Short mmCIF file of C-alpha atoms in Angstrom, two decimals:
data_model
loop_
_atom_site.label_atom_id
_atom_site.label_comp_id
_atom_site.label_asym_id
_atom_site.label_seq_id
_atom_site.Cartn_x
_atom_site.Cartn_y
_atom_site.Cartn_z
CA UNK P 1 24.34 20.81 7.97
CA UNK P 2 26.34 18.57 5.88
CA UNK P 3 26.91 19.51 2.36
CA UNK P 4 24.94 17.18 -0.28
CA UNK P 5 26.95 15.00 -2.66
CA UNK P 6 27.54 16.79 -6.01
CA UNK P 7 25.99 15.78 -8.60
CA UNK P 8 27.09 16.87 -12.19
CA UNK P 9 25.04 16.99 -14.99
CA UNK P 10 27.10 18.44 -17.37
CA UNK P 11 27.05 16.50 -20.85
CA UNK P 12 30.02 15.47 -22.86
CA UNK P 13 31.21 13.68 -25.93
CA UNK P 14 32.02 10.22 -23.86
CA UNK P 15 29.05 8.09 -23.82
CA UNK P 16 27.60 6.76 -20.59
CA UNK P 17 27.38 3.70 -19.55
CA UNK P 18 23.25 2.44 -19.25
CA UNK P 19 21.50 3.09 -16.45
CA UNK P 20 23.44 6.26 -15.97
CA UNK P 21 20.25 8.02 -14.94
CA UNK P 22 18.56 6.25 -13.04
CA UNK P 23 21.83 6.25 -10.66
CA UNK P 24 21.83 9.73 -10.75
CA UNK P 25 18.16 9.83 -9.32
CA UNK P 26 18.86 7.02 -6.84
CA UNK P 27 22.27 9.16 -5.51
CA UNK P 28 19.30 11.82 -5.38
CA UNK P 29 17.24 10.36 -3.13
CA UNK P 30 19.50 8.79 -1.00
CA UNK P 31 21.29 12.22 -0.18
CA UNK P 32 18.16 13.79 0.67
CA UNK P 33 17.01 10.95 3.30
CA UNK P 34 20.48 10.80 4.98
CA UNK P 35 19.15 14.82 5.24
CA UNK P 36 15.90 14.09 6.80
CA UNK P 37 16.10 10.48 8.28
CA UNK P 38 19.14 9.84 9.90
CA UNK P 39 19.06 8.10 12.99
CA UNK P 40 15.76 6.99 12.82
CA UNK P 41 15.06 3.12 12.38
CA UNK P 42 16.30 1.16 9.23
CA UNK P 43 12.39 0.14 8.58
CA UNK P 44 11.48 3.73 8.56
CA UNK P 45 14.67 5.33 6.32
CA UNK P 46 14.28 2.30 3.51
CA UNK P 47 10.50 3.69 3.55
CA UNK P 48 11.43 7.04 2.80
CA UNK P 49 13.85 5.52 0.06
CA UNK P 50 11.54 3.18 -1.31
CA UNK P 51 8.51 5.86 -1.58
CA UNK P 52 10.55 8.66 -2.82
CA UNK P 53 12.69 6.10 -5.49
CA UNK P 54 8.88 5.18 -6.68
CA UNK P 55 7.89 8.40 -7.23
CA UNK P 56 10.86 9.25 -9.78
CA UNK P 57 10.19 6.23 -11.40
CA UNK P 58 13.04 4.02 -9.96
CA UNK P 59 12.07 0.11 -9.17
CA UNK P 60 14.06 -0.01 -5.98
CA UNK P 61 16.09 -3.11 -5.10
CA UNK P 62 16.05 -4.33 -1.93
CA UNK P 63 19.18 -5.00 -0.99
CA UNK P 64 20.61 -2.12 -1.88
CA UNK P 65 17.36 -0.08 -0.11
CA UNK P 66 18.34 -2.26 2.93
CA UNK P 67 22.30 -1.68 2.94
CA UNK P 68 21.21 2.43 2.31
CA UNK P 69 18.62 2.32 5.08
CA UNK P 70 21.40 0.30 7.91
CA UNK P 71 24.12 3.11 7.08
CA UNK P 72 21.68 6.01 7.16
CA UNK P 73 19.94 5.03 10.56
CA UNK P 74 22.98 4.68 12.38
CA UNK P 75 24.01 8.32 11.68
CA UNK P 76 23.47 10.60 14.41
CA UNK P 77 20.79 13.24 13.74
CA UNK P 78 21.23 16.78 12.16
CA UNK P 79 20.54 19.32 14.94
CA UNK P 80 17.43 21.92 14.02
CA UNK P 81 17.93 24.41 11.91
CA UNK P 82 16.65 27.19 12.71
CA UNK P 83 17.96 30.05 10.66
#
């Protein structure tokens, strides 16, 4: 399996530019449906964005959702794990 973008959390005396969390959850999300979704069809992957954006209180925008969904579905999918 491919390894997941870090993501670092660790605070420090520069301040950060606005929005700076809500990229953080939307670099989330996206990592975890190139985990799950890949290869399937663009409609389905900017689903899986859009609902799981929602429910960490992002307003998705669609464009992005749509450039996120094109790259994601036309990744070849993970084999099965089966550890």
């Amino acid at each position: 399996m491919e390894p997941v973008a870090s993501v670092s959390l660790a605070t420090g005396a520069l301040p950060r530019p606005g929005g700076w969390q809500m990229q953080l959850r939307v670099d989330y999300v996206v990592n975890r449906v190139m985990q799950t979704h890949r290869g399937q069809s663009e409609d389905a992957v900017a689903q899986a964005i859009n609902d799981q954006l929602r429910s960490f209180g992002v307003v998705p925008n669609g464009r992005q959702i749509a450039q996120y969904a094109q790259v994601i579905s036309s990744l070849p999918m993970l084999p099965p794990n089966n550890h």
